[in-house]
Coordinates of C-alpha atoms in Angstrom, one line a residue:
X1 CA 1.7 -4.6 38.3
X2 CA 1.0 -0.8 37.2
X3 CA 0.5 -1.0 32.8
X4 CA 3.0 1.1 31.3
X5 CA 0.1 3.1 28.8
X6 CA 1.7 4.0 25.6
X7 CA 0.6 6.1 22.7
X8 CA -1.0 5.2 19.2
X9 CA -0.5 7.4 16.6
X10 CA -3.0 7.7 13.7
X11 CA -1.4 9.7 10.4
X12 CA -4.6 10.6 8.1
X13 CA -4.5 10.3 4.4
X14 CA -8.0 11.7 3.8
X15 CA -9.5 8.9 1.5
X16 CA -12.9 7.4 1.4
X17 CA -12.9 6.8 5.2
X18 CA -12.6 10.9 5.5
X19 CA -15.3 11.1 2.3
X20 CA -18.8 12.9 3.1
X21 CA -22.1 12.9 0.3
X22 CA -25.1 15.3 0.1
X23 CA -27.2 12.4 0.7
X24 CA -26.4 9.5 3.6
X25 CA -27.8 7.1 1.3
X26 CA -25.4 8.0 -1.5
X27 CA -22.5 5.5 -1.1
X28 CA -20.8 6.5 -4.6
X29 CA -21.7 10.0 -5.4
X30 CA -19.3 11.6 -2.3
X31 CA -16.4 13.4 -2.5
X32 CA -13.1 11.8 -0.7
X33 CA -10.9 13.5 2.2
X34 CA -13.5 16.0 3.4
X35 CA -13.4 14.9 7.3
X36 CA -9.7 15.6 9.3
X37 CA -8.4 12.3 11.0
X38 CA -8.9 13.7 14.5
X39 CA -12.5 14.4 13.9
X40 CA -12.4 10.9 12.3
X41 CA -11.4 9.6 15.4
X42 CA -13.7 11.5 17.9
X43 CA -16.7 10.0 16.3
X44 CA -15.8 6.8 17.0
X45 CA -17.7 4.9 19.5
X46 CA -15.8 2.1 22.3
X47 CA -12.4 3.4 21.3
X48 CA -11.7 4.2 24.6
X49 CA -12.8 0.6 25.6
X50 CA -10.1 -0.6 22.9
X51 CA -7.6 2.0 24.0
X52 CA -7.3 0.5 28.1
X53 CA -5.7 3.8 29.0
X54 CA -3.6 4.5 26.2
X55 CA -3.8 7.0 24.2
X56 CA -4.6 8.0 20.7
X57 CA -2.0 10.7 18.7
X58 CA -3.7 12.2 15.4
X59 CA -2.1 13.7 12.7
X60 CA -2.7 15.1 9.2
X61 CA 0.2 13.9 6.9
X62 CA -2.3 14.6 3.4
X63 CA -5.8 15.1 2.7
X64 CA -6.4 14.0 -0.5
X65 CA -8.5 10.8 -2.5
X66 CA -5.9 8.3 -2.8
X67 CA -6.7 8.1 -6.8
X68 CA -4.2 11.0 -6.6
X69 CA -2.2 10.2 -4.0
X70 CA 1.7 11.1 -4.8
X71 CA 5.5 10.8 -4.5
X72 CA 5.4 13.8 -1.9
X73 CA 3.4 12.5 0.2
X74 CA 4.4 8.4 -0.3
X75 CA 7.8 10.6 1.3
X76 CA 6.3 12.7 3.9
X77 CA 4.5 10.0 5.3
X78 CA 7.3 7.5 5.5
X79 CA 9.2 10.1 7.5
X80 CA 6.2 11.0 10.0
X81 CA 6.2 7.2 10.5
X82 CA 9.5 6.3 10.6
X83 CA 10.2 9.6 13.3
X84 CA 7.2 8.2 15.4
X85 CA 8.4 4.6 15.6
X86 CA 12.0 5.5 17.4
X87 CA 9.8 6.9 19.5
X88 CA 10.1 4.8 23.2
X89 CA 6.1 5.9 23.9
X90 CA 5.2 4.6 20.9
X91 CA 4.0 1.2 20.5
X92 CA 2.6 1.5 16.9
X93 CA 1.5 3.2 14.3
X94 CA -2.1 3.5 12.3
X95 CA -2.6 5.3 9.0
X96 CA -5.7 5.9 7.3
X97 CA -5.9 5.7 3.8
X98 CA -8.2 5.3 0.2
X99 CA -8.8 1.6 -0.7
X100 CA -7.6 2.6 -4.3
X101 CA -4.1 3.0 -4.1
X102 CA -3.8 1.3 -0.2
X103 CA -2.0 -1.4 -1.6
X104 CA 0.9 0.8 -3.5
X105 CA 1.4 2.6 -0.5
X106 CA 1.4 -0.2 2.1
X107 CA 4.1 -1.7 -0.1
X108 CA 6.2 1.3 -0.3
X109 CA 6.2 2.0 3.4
X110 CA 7.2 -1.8 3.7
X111 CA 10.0 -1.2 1.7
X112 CA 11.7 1.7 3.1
X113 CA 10.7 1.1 6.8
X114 CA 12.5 -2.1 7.9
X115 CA 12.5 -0.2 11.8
X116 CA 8.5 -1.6 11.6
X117 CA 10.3 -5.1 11.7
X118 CA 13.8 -4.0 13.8
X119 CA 11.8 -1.7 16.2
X120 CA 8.8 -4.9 16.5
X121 CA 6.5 -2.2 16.1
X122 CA 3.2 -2.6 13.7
X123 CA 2.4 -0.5 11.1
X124 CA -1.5 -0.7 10.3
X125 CA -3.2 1.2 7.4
X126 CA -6.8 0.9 7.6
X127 CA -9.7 2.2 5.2
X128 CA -13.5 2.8 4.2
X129 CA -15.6 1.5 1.1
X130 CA -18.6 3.8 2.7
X131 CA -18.3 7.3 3.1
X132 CA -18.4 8.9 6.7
X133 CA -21.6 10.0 6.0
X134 CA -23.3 6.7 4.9
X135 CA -25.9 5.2 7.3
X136 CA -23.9 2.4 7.8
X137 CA -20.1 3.5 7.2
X138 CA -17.7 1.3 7.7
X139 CA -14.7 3.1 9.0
X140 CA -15.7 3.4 12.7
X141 CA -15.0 -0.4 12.8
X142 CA -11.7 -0.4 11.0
X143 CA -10.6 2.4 12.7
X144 CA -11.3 0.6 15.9
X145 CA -9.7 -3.1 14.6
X146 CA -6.7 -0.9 13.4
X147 CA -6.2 0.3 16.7
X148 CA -6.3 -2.8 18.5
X149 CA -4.3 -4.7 15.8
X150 CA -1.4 -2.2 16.7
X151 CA -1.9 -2.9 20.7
X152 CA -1.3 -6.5 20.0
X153 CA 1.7 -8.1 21.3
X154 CA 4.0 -9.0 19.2
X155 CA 2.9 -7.2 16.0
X156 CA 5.2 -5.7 13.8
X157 CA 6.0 -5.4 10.0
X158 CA 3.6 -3.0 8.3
X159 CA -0.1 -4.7 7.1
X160 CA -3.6 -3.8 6.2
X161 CA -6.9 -4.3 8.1
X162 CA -10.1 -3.5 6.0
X163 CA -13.6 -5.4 6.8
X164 CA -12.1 -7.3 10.4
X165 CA -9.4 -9.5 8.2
X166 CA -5.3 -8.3 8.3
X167 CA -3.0 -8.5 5.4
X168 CA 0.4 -8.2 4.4
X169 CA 1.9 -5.6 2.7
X170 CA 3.1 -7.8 -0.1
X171 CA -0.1 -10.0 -0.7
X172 CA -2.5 -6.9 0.1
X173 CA -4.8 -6.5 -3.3
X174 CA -8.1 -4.4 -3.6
X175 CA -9.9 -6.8 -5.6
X176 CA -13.8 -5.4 -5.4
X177 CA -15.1 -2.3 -7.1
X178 CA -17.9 -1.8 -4.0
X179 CA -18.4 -4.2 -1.3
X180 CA -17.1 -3.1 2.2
X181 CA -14.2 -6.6 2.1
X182 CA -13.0 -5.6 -1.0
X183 CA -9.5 -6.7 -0.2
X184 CA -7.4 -10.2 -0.3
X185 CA -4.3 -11.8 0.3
X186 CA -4.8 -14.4 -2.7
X187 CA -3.1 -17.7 -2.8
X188 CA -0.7 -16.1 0.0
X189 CA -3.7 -15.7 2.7
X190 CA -4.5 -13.3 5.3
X191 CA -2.2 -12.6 8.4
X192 CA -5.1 -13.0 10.5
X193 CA -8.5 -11.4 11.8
X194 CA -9.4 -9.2 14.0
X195 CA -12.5 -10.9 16.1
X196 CA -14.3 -8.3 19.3
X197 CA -11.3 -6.7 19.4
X198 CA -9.0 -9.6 19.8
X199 CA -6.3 -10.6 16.7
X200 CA -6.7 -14.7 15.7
X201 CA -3.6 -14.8 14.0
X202 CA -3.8 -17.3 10.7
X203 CA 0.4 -17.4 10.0
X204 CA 3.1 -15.8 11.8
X205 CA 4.6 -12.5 11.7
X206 CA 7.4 -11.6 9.4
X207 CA 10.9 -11.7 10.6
X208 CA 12.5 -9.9 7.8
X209 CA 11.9 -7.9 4.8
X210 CA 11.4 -9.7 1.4
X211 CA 11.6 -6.6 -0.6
X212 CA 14.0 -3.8 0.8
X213 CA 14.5 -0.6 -0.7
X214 CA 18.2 -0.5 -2.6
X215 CA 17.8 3.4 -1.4
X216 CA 17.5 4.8 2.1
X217 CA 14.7 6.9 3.2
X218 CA 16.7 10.2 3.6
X219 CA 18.4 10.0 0.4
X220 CA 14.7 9.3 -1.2
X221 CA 13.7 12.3 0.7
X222 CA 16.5 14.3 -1.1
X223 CA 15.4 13.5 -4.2
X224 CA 13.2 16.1 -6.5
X225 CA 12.5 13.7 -9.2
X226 CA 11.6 9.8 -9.0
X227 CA 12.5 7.4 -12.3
X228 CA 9.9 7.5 -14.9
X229 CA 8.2 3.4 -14.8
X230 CA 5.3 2.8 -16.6
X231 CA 3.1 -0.1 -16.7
X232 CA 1.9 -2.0 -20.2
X233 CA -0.4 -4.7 -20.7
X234 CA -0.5 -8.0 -22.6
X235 CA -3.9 -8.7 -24.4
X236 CA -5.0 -10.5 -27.7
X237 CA -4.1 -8.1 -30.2
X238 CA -1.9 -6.3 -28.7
X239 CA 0.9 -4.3 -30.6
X240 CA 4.1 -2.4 -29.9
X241 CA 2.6 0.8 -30.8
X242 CA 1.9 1.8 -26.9
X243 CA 5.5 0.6 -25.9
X244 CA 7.2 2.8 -29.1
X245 CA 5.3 5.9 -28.2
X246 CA 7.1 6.0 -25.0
X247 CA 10.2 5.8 -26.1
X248 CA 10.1 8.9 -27.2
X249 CA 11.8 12.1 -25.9
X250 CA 9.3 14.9 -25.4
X251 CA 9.6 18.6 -23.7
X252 CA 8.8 18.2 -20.0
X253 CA 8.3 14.8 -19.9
X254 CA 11.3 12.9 -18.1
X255 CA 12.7 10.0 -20.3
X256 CA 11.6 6.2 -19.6
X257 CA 13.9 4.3 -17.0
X258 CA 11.9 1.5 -16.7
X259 CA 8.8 -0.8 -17.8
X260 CA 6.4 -3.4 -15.9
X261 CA 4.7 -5.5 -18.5
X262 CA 1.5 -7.5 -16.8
X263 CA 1.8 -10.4 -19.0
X264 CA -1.0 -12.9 -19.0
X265 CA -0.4 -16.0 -17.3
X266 CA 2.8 -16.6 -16.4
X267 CA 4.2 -13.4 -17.9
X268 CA 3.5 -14.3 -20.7
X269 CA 3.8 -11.5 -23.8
X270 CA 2.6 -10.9 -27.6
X271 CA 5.4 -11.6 -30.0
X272 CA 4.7 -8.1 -31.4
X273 CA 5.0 -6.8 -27.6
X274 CA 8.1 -9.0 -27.0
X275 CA 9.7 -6.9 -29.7
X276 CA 9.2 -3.6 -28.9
X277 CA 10.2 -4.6 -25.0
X278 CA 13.7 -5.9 -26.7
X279 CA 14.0 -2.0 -27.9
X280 CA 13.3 -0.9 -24.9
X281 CA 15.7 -2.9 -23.8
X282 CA 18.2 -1.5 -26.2
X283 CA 17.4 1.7 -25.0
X284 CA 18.6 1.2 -21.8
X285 CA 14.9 1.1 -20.2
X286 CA 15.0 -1.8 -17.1
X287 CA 11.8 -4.4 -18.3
X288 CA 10.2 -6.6 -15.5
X289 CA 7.5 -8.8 -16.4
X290 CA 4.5 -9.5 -13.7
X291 CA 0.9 -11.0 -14.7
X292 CA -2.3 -9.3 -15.1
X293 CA -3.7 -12.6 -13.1
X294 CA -5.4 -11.8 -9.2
X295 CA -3.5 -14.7 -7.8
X296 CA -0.5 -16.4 -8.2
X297 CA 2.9 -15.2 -9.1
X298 CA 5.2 -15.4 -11.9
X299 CA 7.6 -18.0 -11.9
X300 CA 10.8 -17.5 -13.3
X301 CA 12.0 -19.7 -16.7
X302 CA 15.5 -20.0 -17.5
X303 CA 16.5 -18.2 -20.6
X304 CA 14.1 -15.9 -20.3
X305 CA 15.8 -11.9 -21.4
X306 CA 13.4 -10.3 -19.2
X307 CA 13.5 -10.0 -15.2
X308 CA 10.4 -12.0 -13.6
X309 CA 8.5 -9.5 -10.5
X310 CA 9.5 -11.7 -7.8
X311 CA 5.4 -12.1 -7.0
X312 CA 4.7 -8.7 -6.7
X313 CA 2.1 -7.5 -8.8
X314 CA 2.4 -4.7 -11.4
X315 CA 1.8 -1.8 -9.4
X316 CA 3.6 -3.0 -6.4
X317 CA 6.4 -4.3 -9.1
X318 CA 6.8 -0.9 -10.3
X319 CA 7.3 0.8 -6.7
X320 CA 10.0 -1.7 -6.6
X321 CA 11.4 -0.9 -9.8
X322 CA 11.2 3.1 -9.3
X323 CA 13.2 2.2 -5.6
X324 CA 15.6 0.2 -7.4
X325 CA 16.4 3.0 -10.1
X326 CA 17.6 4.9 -7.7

């Protein structure tokens, strides 16, 4: 039977994976999104062996370290994604990205893309620890178990690859300051991992979303200005001074719409915290509490005035929170 080759297109970020140093040795001192993603790409070795005859697509959506990665391009590059999906030669798409903010983003394309799960089309965003310059960088390697992960039959929904293990959008969590796996799926687990090549998947697919976007993508491409959400912390001590201050109305700065507490434990909050939350609350700002904790998820309690995160963590609460606002 003659293979129908399709396309794989890869939408660079810049990020650590595009990062170069003076030194080859220097695996800290480099400086993020210095290499395009089709250069990226040419340097890998056996992707053609990956690819069987298909073929690879790049494209530069950004070129920027993801510590500052933004709304405008969160946008841009949900609607390069989203185009290149409907597209019939298509058969999935792979995004490179920093590890700092990877999991923010992954969640936000989750969110607003639901034609990764309609379309049964995979969505992989894939990453570096080591500079392209190192002398042993890890990027060739995700690169290449990205690009297999979005040949594989059947996948779909977007996820993460990072170090030869796949996660979900929702559980995705950078959890290490250096080593090359420094992501995890906590209590949740990984969707799988990529072994030669070859996905061993650990749990099935998703059918449906668990968090969907209240806003479409076009009308969040329409808009100039996303709600103000801002995260706060619980810690011994802590007071309502940091809370108060935001509250208030200053020249140029757009007023607070909404506030992600990461509580400790369960959610849980300093009495002196709980109070100034209640005037936030009076305010008309929109409170959801998450925990500061790696694993686990908050667990709603009846009675309780403020909105639990539904298991997403704080910053992955707040994308949901801003998408909601709107």
């Amino acid at each position: 039977m003659e293979k129908n080759f399709k396309n794989i297109v890869v939408l660079g970020t810049g990020g650590t994976i595009a990062g170069t140093a003076a030194r080859a040795g220097d695996n800290i001192g480099y400086s993020a999104a210095q290499v395009g993603v089709a250069d990226l790409l040419a340097g890998v070795p056996g992707m053609a062996d990956v690819l069987q005859g298909d073929t690879l697509v790049a494209e530069q959506v950004a070129q920027v370290d993801s510590k500052d990665m933004s709304f405008a391009i969160w946008t841009a590059l949900a609607l390069r994604v989203q185009q290149h999906l409907a597209q019939d030669d298509v058969c999935g798409v792979v995004v490179t990205h920093g590890t700092d903010t990877l999991e923010e983003t992954a969640f936000f394309l989750h969110t607003t893309l639901p034609a990764a799960l309609q379309l049964r089309k995979p969505v992989v965003l894939t990453c570096a620890m080591r500079p392209a310059s190192a002398l042993s960088p890890d990027g060739p390697q995700n690169l290449l178990d990205a690009v297999a992960l979005a040949r594989t039959p059947g996948a779909c929904g977007v996820m993460a690859v990072c170090a030869g293990v796949v996660h979900g959008a929702l559980a995705v969590q950078k959890v290490h300051v250096y080593r090359t796996d420094a992501f995890s799926s906590g209590d949740a687990g990984p969707l799988g991992f990529m072994e030669e090549g070859s996905f061993r998947p650990a749990k099935a697919w998703p059918l449906a979303l668990d968090h969907q976007a209240a806003v479409s993508l076009e009308k969040i491409a329409g808009t100039t200005s996303w709600p103000r959400v801002e995260i706060v912390m619980n810690y011994a001590g802590g007071s309502a001074a940091v809370v108060d201050a935001m509250l208030q109305l200053l020249p140029g700065v757009a007023p607070l719409q909404g506030l992600v507490v990461a509580g400790t434990g369960n959610g849980s909050l300093h009495v002196e915290l709980i109070a100034a939350l209640q005037r936030a609350g009076q305010a008309g700002v929109k409170v959801v509490r998450a925990s500061r904790c790696g694993e686990g998820r908050v667990l709603p309690v009846a009675g309780k005035e403020f909105a639990d995160s539904e298991g997403l963590s704080p910053v992955k609460a707040r994308v949901a929170l801003m998408l909601k606002l709107m």
